[in-house]
mmCIF file with all atom_site columns, C-alpha atoms in Angstrom:
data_model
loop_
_atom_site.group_PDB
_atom_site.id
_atom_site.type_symbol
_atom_site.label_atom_id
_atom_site.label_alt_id
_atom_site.label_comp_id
_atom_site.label_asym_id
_atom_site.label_entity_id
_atom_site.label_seq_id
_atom_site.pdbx_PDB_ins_code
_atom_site.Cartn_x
_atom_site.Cartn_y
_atom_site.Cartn_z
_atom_site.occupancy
_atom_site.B_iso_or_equiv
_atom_site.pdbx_formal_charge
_atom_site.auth_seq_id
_atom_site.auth_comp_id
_atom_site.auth_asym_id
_atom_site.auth_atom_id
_atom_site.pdbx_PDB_model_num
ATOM 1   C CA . UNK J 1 1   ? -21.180 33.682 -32.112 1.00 51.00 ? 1   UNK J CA 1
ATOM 2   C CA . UNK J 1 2   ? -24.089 31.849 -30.510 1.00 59.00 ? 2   UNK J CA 1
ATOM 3   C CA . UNK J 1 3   ? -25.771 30.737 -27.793 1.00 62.00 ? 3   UNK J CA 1
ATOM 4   C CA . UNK J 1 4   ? -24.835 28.122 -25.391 1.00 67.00 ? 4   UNK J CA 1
ATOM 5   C CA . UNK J 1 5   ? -27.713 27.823 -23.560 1.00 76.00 ? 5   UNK J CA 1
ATOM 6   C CA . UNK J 1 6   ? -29.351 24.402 -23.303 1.00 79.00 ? 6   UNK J CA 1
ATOM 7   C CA . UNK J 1 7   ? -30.726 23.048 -25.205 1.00 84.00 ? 7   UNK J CA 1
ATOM 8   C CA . UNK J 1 8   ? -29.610 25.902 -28.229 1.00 87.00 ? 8   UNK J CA 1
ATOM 9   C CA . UNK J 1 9   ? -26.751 24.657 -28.642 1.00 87.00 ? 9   UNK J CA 1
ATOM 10  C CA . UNK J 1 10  ? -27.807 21.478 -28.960 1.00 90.00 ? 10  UNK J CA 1
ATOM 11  C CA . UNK J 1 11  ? -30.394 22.367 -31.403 1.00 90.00 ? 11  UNK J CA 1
ATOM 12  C CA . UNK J 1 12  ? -27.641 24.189 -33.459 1.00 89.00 ? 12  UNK J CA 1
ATOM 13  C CA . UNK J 1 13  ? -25.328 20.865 -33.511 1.00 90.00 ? 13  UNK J CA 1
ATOM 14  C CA . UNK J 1 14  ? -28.237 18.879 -35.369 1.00 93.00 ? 14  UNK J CA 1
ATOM 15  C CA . UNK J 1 15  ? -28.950 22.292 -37.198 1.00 93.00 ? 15  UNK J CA 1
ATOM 16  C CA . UNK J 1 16  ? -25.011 22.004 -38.680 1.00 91.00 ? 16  UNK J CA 1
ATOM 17  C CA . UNK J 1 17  ? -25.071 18.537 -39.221 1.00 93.00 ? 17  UNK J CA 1
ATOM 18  C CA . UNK J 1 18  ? -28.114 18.134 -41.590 1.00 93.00 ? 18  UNK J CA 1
ATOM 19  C CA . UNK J 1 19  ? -27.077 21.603 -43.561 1.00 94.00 ? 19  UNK J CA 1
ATOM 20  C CA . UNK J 1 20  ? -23.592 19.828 -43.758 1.00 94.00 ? 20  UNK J CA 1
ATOM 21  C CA . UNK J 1 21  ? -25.120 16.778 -45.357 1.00 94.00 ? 21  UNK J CA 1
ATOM 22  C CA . UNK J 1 22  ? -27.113 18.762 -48.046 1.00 94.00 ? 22  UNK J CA 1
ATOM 23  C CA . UNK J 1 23  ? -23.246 20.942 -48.555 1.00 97.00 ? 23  UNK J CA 1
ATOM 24  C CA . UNK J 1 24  ? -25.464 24.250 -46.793 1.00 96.00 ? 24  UNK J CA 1
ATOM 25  C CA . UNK J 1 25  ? -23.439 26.301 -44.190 1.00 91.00 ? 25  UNK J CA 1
ATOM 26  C CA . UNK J 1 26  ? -25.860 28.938 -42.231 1.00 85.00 ? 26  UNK J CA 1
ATOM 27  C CA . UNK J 1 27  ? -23.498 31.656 -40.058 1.00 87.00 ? 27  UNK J CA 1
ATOM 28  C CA . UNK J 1 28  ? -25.186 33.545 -37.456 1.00 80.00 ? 28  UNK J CA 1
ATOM 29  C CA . UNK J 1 29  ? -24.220 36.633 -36.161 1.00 85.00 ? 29  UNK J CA 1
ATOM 30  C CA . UNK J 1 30  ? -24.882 38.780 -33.118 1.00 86.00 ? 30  UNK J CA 1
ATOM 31  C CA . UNK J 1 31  ? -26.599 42.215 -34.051 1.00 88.00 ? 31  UNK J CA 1
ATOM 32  C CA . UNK J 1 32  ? -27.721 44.508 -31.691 1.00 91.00 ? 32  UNK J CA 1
ATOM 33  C CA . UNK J 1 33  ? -31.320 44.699 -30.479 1.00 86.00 ? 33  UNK J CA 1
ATOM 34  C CA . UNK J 1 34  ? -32.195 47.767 -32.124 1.00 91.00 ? 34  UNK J CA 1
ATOM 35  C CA . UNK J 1 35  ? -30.620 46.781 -35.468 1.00 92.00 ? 35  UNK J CA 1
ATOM 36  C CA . UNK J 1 36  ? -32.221 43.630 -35.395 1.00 91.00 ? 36  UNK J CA 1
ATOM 37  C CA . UNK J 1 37  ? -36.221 44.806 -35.574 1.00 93.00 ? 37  UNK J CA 1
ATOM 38  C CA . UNK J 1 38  ? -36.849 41.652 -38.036 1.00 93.00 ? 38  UNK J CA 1
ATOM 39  C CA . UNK J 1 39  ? -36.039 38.717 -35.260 1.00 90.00 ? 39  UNK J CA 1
ATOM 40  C CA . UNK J 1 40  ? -38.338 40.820 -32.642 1.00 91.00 ? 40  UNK J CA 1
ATOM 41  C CA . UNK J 1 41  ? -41.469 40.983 -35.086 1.00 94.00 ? 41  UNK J CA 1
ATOM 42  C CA . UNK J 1 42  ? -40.915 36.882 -36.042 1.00 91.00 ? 42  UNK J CA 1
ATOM 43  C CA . UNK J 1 43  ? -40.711 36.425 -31.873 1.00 90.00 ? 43  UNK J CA 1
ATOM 44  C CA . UNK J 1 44  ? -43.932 38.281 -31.518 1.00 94.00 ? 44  UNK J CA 1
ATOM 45  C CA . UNK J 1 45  ? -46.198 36.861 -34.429 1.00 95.00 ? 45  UNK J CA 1
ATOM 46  C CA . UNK J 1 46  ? -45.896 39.991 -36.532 1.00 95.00 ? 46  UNK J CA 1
ATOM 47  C CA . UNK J 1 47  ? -45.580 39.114 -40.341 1.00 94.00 ? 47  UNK J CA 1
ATOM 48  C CA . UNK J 1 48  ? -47.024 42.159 -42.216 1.00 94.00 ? 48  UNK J CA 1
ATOM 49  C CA . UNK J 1 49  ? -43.240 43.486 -43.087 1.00 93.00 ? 49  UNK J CA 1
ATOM 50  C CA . UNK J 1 50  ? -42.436 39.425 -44.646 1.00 95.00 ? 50  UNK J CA 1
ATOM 51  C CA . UNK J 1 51  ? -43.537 38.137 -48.317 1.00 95.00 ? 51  UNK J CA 1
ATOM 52  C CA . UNK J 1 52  ? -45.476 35.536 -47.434 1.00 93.00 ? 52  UNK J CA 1
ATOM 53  C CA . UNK J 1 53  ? -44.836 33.699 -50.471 1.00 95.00 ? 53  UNK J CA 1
ATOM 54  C CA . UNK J 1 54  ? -41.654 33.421 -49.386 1.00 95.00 ? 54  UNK J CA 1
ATOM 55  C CA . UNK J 1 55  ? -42.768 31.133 -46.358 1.00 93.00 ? 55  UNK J CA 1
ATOM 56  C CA . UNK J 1 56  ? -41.778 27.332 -45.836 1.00 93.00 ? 56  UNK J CA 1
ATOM 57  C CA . UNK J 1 57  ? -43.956 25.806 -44.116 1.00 94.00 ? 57  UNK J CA 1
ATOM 58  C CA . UNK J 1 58  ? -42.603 23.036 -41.529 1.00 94.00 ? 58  UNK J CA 1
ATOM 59  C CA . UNK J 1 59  ? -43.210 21.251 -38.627 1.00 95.00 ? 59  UNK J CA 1
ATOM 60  C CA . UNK J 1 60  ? -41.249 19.941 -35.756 1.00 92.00 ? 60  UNK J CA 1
ATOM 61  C CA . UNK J 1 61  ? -42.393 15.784 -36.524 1.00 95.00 ? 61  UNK J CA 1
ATOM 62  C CA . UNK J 1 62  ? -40.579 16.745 -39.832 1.00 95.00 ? 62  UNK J CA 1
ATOM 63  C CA . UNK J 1 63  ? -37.346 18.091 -39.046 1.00 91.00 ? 63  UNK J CA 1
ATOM 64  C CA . UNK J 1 64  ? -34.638 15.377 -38.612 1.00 92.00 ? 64  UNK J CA 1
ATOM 65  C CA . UNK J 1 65  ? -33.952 15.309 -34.780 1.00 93.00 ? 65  UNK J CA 1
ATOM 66  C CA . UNK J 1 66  ? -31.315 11.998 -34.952 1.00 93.00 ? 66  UNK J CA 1
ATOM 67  C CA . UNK J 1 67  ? -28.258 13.595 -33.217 1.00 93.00 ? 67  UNK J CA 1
ATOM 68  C CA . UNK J 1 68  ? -30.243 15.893 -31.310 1.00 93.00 ? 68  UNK J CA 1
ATOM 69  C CA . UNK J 1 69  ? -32.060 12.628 -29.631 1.00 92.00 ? 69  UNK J CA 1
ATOM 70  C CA . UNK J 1 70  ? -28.343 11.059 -29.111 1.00 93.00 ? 70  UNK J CA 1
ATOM 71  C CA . UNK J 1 71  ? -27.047 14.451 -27.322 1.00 92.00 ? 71  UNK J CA 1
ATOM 72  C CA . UNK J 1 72  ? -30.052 14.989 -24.939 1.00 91.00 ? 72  UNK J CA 1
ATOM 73  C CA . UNK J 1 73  ? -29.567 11.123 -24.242 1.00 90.00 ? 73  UNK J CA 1
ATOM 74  C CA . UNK J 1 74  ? -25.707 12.084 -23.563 1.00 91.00 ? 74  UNK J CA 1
ATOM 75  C CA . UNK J 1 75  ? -26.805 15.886 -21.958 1.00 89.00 ? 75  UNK J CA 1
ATOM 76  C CA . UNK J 1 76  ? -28.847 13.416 -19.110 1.00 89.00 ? 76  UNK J CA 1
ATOM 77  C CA . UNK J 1 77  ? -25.974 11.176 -18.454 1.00 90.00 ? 77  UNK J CA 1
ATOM 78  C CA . UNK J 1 78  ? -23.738 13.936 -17.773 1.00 88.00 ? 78  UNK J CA 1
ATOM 79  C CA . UNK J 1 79  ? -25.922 15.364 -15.788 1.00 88.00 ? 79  UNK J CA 1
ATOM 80  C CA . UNK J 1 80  ? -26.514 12.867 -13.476 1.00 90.00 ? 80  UNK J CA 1
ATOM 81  C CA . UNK J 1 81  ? -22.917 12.000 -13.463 1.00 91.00 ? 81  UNK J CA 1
ATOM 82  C CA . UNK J 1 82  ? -22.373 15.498 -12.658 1.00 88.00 ? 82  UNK J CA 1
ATOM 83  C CA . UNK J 1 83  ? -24.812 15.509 -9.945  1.00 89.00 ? 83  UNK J CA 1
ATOM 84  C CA . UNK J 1 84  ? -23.269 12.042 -8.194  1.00 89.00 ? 84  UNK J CA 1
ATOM 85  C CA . UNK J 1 85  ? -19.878 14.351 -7.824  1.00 89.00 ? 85  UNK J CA 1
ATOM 86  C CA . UNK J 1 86  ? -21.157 17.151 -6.503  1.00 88.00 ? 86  UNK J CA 1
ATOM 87  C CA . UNK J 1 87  ? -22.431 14.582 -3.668  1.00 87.00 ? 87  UNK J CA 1
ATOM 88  C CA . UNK J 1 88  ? -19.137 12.680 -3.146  1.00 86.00 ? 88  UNK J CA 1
ATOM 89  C CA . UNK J 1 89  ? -17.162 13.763 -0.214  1.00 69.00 ? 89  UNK J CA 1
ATOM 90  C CA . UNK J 1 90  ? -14.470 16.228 -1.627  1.00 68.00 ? 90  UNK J CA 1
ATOM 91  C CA . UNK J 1 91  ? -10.677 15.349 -0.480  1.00 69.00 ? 91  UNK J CA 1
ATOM 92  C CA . UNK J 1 92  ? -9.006  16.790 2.010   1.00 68.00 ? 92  UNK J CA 1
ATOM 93  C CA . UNK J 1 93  ? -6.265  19.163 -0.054  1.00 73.00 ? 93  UNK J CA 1
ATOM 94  C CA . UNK J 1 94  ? -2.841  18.084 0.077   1.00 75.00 ? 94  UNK J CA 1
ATOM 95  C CA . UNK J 1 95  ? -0.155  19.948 1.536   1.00 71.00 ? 95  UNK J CA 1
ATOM 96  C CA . UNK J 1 96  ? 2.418   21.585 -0.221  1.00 71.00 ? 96  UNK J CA 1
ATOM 97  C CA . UNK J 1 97  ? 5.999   20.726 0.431   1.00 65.00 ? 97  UNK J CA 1
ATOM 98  C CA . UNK J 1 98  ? 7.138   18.154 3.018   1.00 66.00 ? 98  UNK J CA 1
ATOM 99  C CA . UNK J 1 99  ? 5.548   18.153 6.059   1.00 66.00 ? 99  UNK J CA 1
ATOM 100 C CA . UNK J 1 100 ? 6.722   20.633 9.149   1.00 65.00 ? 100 UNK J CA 1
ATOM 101 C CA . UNK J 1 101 ? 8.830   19.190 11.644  1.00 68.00 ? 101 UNK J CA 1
ATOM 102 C CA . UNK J 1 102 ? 8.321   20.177 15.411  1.00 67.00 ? 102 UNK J CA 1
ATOM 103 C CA . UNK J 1 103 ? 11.207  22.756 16.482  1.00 70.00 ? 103 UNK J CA 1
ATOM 104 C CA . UNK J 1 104 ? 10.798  23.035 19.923  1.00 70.00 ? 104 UNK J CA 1
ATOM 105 C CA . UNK J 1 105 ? 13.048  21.136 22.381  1.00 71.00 ? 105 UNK J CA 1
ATOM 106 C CA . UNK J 1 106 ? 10.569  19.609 23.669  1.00 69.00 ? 106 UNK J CA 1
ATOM 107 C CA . UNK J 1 107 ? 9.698   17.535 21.133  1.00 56.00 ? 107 UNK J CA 1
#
């Protein structure tokens, strides 16, 4: 299981893709906080427990970003579409059944 959260999951799409194209599978699991001391030191700059010759260097302008590009493109369309809805009068809601007949005697 993984995050959602824009743009993550976004980020995790192009992530699957290019480790699909070199036949590489990555699966991510949720640990708890406390079991999980290694992601809070690489959050907060601290490398002294990590083998540094075991570091890959890389920067963003390297890292293939083709689909991701293509779904922010399609994330801002939605968006907006989304948005254009949300303005748009909503319907009156139908009734259910036929419609009620007067019974007085009057009518």
């Amino acid at each position: 299981m993984s995050s959602t959260k824009m743009p993550l999951g976004l980020l995790l799409m192009q992530l699957a893709t290019t480790l699909s194209l070199r036949r590489l599978q990555l699966r991510l699991d949720w640990r708890p906080r406390e079991e999980n001391s290694e992601a809070d030191d690489l959050t907060n700059d601290r490398f002294s427990d990590f083998d540094e010759t075991e570091r890959i260097l890389i920067s963003w302008e390297q890292v293939d970003k083709s689909l991701l590009e293509k779904l922010l493109l399609c994330q801002e369309e939605y968006e907006d579409e989304l948005s254009a809805l949300k303005k748009r009068e909503a319907p009156a809601p139908k009734r259910k059944g036929k419609e009620k007949r007067c019974r007085t005697e009057w009518a």
